[in-house]
Amino acid sequence: MQQRRIGSFSVSALGLGCMNLSHAYGTPPAPEAATALLLRALEHGINFFDTAALYGFGANESLLGRVLKPYRRQVVLASKCGMTGVDGRRVIDGRPEVLKRTCEDSLQRLQTDVIDLYYLHRWDKKVPIEDSIGALADLVNAGKIRSIGLSEVSAPMLRRAHAVHPIAALQTEYSLWTRNPEIAVLEACRELDVTFVAFSPLARGFLTCTLRDPELQLEAKDIRRQMPRFEAANYAKNLELLAEYYRIADEITCTPAQLALAWLLAKGEYIIPIFGTRQAEHLDDNVGSVAVKLDRSVVERLDTLINQQTVTGPRYNAATQQEIDTETFRIAA
């Protein structure tokens, strides 16, 4: 497995996003299946694992704590605070005392003395970012966390946070069909020497050749049912992009999923995609992307084929968009 850098850590070029083992994508897999998947990722050389207090309202951290404890010195463990489950509801709360309490709870569930990378999951717009980052800086000084990350924030917010304490990583969605980081955040990360962690690199299944009809294939509680791009009319138009996409994958003899991940890996050494999966065969397939080398002409063809102008539907619905701070493309009148 190739290596890339986050702060002082050397991590696998691909990380494993663990959310869907406990949260948001319908019925979670059985504990035995989730355990087997995590161990298989380790066998492939993946040493960067991403979780959050929110995922399964603590269940995902408990899963990783139980499975990864024997391998703790071999892995880089990332979790998140600032968005948690309270009385069965998702709550965004960036107050310093809440972040510190969440960290203590996460340390217990993860069965570790220190979290390697601790993200502010969402910026609580009622709390100055400086106050939230100040609390995380206190946790660094106390030896509870080793480095600080941000999730779903804009370039100006990254700079404000970085002025309080060095930010090791910024995480947001980035794939061929979600190009918002290209507006300003990628440049800010390069400027400040911040690693960019790309979640949902496979476009939430769109680029894997496995999701043809969301209405029939997605469970009732799958979060994609609330996303405009997966609505029937929009998704039908988006599917029209895939014929040429599959042709490109065939030309370079890789799978569609490998092509999506290879595109991200080719975008810069400071970018680390974290994919999520529940199936061993998909894990094996995704790991194969590190061997796929794309020349500039292929990257340009993909850039032209699937982008913010050719994809139909916004990334999030209006209510969710209000909760995040990422830049958005202007919609032509």
Coordinates of C-alpha atoms in Angstrom, one line a residue:
M1 CA 0.0 0.0 0.0
Q2 CA 1.3 3.4 -1.0
Q3 CA 1.7 6.0 1.8
R4 CA 0.7 9.6 2.1
R5 CA 1.1 12.1 5.0
I6 CA -1.3 13.7 7.5
G7 CA 0.6 16.0 9.9
S8 CA 3.3 13.8 11.5
F9 CA 1.6 10.5 10.4
S10 CA 2.4 8.3 7.5
V11 CA -0.9 6.7 6.4
S12 CA -2.1 4.5 3.6
A13 CA -3.0 6.3 0.4
L14 CA -6.5 5.1 0.8
G15 CA -8.4 5.2 4.2
L16 CA -11.5 3.4 5.3
G17 CA -14.5 5.5 6.2
C18 CA -16.4 3.4 8.7
M19 CA -19.7 5.2 8.9
N20 CA -21.8 2.8 6.9
L21 CA -20.8 -0.1 9.2
S22 CA -23.1 1.5 11.8
H23 CA -25.0 4.5 10.4
A24 CA -27.0 6.2 7.7
Y25 CA -27.1 3.6 4.9
G26 CA -29.9 1.4 6.1
T27 CA -29.5 -1.7 8.2
P28 CA -25.9 -2.1 9.5
P29 CA -24.1 -5.3 8.8
A30 CA -23.9 -7.9 11.6
P31 CA -21.0 -7.4 14.0
E32 CA -19.2 -10.4 12.7
A33 CA -19.3 -9.1 9.2
A34 CA -18.2 -5.6 10.2
T35 CA -15.3 -7.1 12.2
A36 CA -14.2 -9.2 9.2
L37 CA -14.2 -6.2 6.9
L38 CA -12.0 -4.1 9.3
L39 CA -9.5 -6.9 9.6
R40 CA -9.5 -7.4 5.8
A41 CA -8.7 -3.7 5.4
L42 CA -5.7 -4.2 7.8
E43 CA -4.5 -7.1 5.7
H44 CA -4.5 -4.9 2.6
G45 CA -2.2 -2.4 4.4
I46 CA -4.9 0.2 5.2
N47 CA -3.9 1.8 8.4
F48 CA -6.1 5.0 8.4
F49 CA -9.6 4.5 9.9
D50 CA -12.2 7.2 10.1
T51 CA -15.1 7.3 12.5
A52 CA -17.2 9.8 14.6
A53 CA -19.1 10.1 17.8
L54 CA -22.2 10.5 15.7
Y55 CA -22.0 7.3 13.7
G56 CA -24.5 4.9 15.3
F57 CA -24.6 7.3 18.3
G58 CA -21.3 5.8 19.5
A59 CA -21.7 2.3 18.2
N60 CA -19.2 2.8 15.4
E61 CA -16.5 4.0 17.8
S62 CA -17.2 1.0 20.0
L63 CA -16.8 -1.3 17.0
L64 CA -13.5 0.2 16.1
G65 CA -12.3 0.2 19.7
R66 CA -13.1 -3.5 20.1
V67 CA -11.6 -4.7 16.7
L68 CA -8.6 -2.4 16.4
K69 CA -7.4 -2.4 20.0
P70 CA -4.8 -5.2 19.4
Y71 CA -3.5 -3.2 16.4
R72 CA -3.6 0.3 18.0
R73 CA 0.1 1.0 17.4
Q74 CA -0.2 0.1 13.7
V75 CA -3.2 2.4 12.9
V76 CA -3.9 6.1 12.6
L77 CA -7.3 6.6 14.2
A78 CA -9.5 9.5 13.3
S79 CA -12.8 10.5 15.0
K80 CA -15.0 13.6 15.2
C81 CA -16.8 15.8 17.7
G82 CA -19.2 18.7 17.4
M83 CA -22.1 16.6 16.0
T84 CA -23.5 13.9 18.2
G85 CA -26.7 12.0 19.0
V86 CA -28.7 13.4 21.9
D87 CA -31.9 11.7 23.0
G88 CA -32.1 10.0 19.6
R89 CA -31.6 13.2 17.6
R90 CA -28.6 14.5 15.7
V91 CA -27.3 17.7 17.4
I92 CA -24.6 20.1 16.3
D93 CA -22.9 21.7 19.3
G94 CA -19.4 23.2 19.2
R95 CA -19.2 24.6 22.7
P96 CA -15.8 23.9 24.3
E97 CA -17.2 22.0 27.3
V98 CA -19.3 19.8 25.0
L99 CA -16.3 19.0 22.7
K100 CA -14.1 18.1 25.7
R101 CA -16.8 15.8 27.1
T102 CA -17.4 14.2 23.8
C103 CA -13.7 13.5 23.5
E104 CA -13.7 11.7 26.9
D105 CA -16.6 9.6 25.8
S106 CA -14.9 8.7 22.5
L107 CA -11.7 7.7 24.2
Q108 CA -13.6 5.2 26.3
R109 CA -15.4 3.8 23.3
L110 CA -12.3 3.6 21.2
Q111 CA -10.4 1.9 24.0
T112 CA -7.4 4.2 23.6
D113 CA -5.6 6.9 25.6
V114 CA -5.3 9.3 22.6
I115 CA -7.0 10.0 19.3
D116 CA -4.6 10.6 16.4
L117 CA -6.7 13.0 14.4
Y118 CA -9.8 14.6 15.9
Y119 CA -12.1 16.6 13.6
L120 CA -14.6 19.2 14.3
H121 CA -17.4 17.4 12.5
R122 CA -19.4 20.5 11.9
W123 CA -18.8 24.1 12.7
D124 CA -21.5 25.2 15.1
K125 CA -22.4 28.6 13.6
K126 CA -23.6 29.8 17.1
V127 CA -20.0 29.4 18.4
P128 CA -17.0 31.2 17.1
I129 CA -14.7 28.8 15.3
E130 CA -11.8 30.1 17.4
D131 CA -13.6 28.9 20.6
S132 CA -14.1 25.4 19.3
I133 CA -10.6 25.1 18.0
G134 CA -9.3 26.5 21.2
A135 CA -10.9 23.6 23.0
L136 CA -9.4 21.1 20.7
A137 CA -6.0 22.8 21.2
D138 CA -6.5 22.2 24.9
L139 CA -7.0 18.5 24.2
V140 CA -3.8 18.4 22.2
N141 CA -1.9 20.0 25.1
A142 CA -3.5 17.5 27.5
G143 CA -2.4 14.6 25.4
K144 CA -5.9 13.5 24.6
I145 CA -5.6 14.0 20.8
R146 CA -2.5 14.3 18.6
S147 CA -3.8 16.6 15.8
I148 CA -6.8 18.6 14.8
G149 CA -9.0 18.4 11.7
L150 CA -12.0 20.1 10.2
S151 CA -15.0 18.8 8.3
E152 CA -17.2 20.5 5.8
V153 CA -15.8 24.1 6.1
S154 CA -14.8 26.8 3.6
A155 CA -11.4 28.1 2.9
P156 CA -11.9 31.3 5.0
M157 CA -13.0 29.1 8.0
L158 CA -10.0 26.9 7.5
R159 CA -7.7 29.9 7.7
R160 CA -9.4 31.2 10.8
A161 CA -9.0 27.9 12.5
H162 CA -5.4 27.5 11.4
A163 CA -4.6 30.8 13.0
V164 CA -5.6 29.4 16.4
H165 CA -3.8 26.0 16.0
P166 CA -2.3 24.1 13.1
I167 CA -4.9 22.1 11.2
A168 CA -3.6 18.7 10.0
A169 CA -6.5 17.7 7.7
L170 CA -9.7 19.1 6.2
Q171 CA -12.3 16.6 5.2
T172 CA -15.2 17.1 2.8
E173 CA -16.9 15.3 0.0
Y174 CA -14.9 15.2 -3.2
S175 CA -15.4 13.0 -6.3
L176 CA -16.0 13.5 -10.0
W177 CA -19.6 14.5 -9.3
T178 CA -18.9 16.7 -6.3
R179 CA -16.3 19.3 -7.2
N180 CA -16.9 22.0 -4.6
P181 CA -13.5 21.7 -3.1
E182 CA -12.0 22.9 -6.4
I183 CA -13.6 26.4 -5.8
A184 CA -11.2 27.4 -3.0
V185 CA -10.5 24.7 -0.3
L186 CA -8.0 22.6 -2.3
E187 CA -5.9 25.7 -2.9
A188 CA -6.1 26.7 0.8
C189 CA -5.0 23.2 1.8
R190 CA -2.0 23.4 -0.4
E191 CA -1.1 26.9 0.9
L192 CA -1.3 25.9 4.5
D193 CA 0.1 22.4 4.1
V194 CA -3.1 20.8 5.2
T195 CA -4.0 17.3 4.0
F196 CA -7.3 17.0 2.2
V197 CA -9.3 14.0 3.1
A198 CA -12.0 13.2 0.4
F199 CA -15.0 11.4 1.7
S200 CA -17.6 9.7 -0.6
P201 CA -15.0 9.4 -3.4
L202 CA -17.2 6.9 -5.2
A203 CA -20.1 9.4 -5.4
R204 CA -22.1 7.5 -2.8
G205 CA -22.1 4.4 -5.1
F206 CA -22.9 6.2 -8.3
L207 CA -19.5 5.5 -9.8
T208 CA -19.3 1.9 -8.9
C209 CA -21.7 0.3 -11.4
T210 CA -23.8 -1.1 -8.6
L211 CA -26.6 1.4 -8.2
R212 CA -29.0 1.6 -11.1
D213 CA -32.3 2.3 -9.5
P214 CA -32.2 4.1 -6.1
E215 CA -35.9 3.8 -5.6
L216 CA -35.7 0.0 -5.7
Q217 CA -32.2 -0.6 -4.3
L218 CA -32.0 1.8 -1.3
E219 CA -33.6 1.0 2.1
A220 CA -36.1 3.4 3.5
K221 CA -33.6 5.0 6.0
D222 CA -30.7 5.3 3.6
I223 CA -29.6 9.0 3.6
R224 CA -29.3 9.0 -0.2
R225 CA -33.1 9.1 -0.4
Q226 CA -32.9 12.7 1.0
M227 CA -30.3 13.8 -1.6
P228 CA -31.5 15.5 -4.7
R229 CA -29.1 13.7 -7.1
F230 CA -30.7 10.4 -6.2
E231 CA -34.3 11.6 -7.0
A232 CA -35.7 9.6 -9.9
A233 CA -35.7 12.3 -12.6
N234 CA -32.2 13.6 -11.6
Y235 CA -30.7 10.2 -11.3
A236 CA -32.0 9.1 -14.7
K237 CA -30.1 12.0 -16.3
N238 CA -27.0 11.3 -14.3
L239 CA -27.0 7.7 -15.4
E240 CA -26.5 9.0 -19.0
L241 CA -23.0 10.0 -18.0
L242 CA -21.9 6.5 -17.2
A243 CA -21.7 4.9 -20.6
E244 CA -18.7 7.0 -21.6
Y245 CA -17.3 6.6 -18.1
Y246 CA -17.4 2.8 -18.4
R247 CA -15.7 3.0 -21.8
I248 CA -12.8 4.9 -20.2
A249 CA -12.5 2.3 -17.5
D250 CA -12.5 -0.5 -20.1
E251 CA -9.8 1.4 -22.1
I252 CA -7.4 1.4 -19.2
T253 CA -8.5 -2.0 -18.0
C254 CA -9.7 -1.1 -14.5
T255 CA -13.1 -1.2 -12.8
P256 CA -15.3 1.8 -12.5
A257 CA -14.6 2.1 -8.8
Q258 CA -10.9 1.9 -9.4
L259 CA -11.2 4.7 -12.0
A260 CA -12.9 7.0 -9.5
L261 CA -10.3 6.5 -6.8
A262 CA -7.4 6.7 -9.3
W263 CA -8.7 10.1 -10.5
L264 CA -8.6 11.4 -6.9
L265 CA -5.1 9.9 -6.2
A266 CA -3.9 11.6 -9.4
K267 CA -5.1 15.0 -8.2
G268 CA -2.3 15.5 -5.7
E269 CA -0.2 13.8 -3.1
Y270 CA -1.9 15.8 -0.4
I271 CA -5.3 14.2 -1.1
I272 CA -6.3 11.0 0.7
P273 CA -9.6 9.4 -0.4
I274 CA -11.5 7.5 2.3
F275 CA -14.1 5.0 0.9
G276 CA -16.8 3.1 2.7
T277 CA -18.0 -0.4 2.0
R278 CA -19.6 -3.3 3.7
Q279 CA -18.5 -6.0 1.2
A280 CA -15.1 -7.7 1.1
E281 CA -15.1 -7.9 -2.7
H282 CA -15.7 -4.1 -3.0
L283 CA -12.9 -3.5 -0.5
D284 CA -10.5 -5.7 -2.6
D285 CA -11.6 -3.9 -5.8
N286 CA -11.1 -0.4 -4.3
V287 CA -7.6 -1.2 -3.0
G288 CA -6.6 -2.1 -6.5
S289 CA -6.9 1.5 -7.5
V290 CA -3.5 2.3 -6.1
A291 CA -2.0 0.4 -9.0
V292 CA -3.9 2.4 -11.6
K293 CA -1.9 5.2 -13.1
L294 CA -3.8 7.8 -15.1
D295 CA -2.1 10.0 -17.6
R296 CA -3.1 13.7 -17.9
S297 CA -5.3 13.1 -21.0
V298 CA -7.4 10.5 -19.1
V299 CA -7.8 12.9 -16.1
E300 CA -8.9 15.7 -18.5
R301 CA -11.4 13.4 -20.2
L302 CA -12.9 12.5 -16.9
D303 CA -12.9 16.2 -15.7
T304 CA -14.9 17.1 -18.9
L305 CA -17.3 14.2 -18.7
I306 CA -18.5 14.4 -15.0
N307 CA -18.4 17.7 -13.2
Q308 CA -20.6 20.4 -11.6
Q309 CA -22.0 21.4 -15.0
T310 CA -22.9 17.9 -16.3
V311 CA -24.3 16.4 -13.1
T312 CA -28.0 17.0 -12.4
G313 CA -29.2 18.0 -8.9
P314 CA -27.5 19.7 -6.0
R315 CA -25.3 17.8 -3.5
Y316 CA -27.6 18.3 -0.5
N317 CA -31.1 19.4 0.2
A318 CA -31.6 23.0 1.4
A319 CA -31.9 22.1 5.1
T320 CA -28.6 20.1 5.1
Q321 CA -26.8 22.7 3.1
Q322 CA -27.5 25.3 5.8
E323 CA -25.7 23.1 8.3
I324 CA -22.4 23.2 6.5
D325 CA -19.9 25.9 5.5
T326 CA -18.5 24.6 2.2
E327 CA -18.4 26.8 -0.9
T328 CA -21.0 26.1 -3.5
F329 CA -21.1 26.7 -7.3
R330 CA -23.4 29.4 -8.5
I331 CA -26.4 28.1 -10.4
A332 CA -26.9 29.8 -13.7
A333 CA -30.2 31.7 -14.0

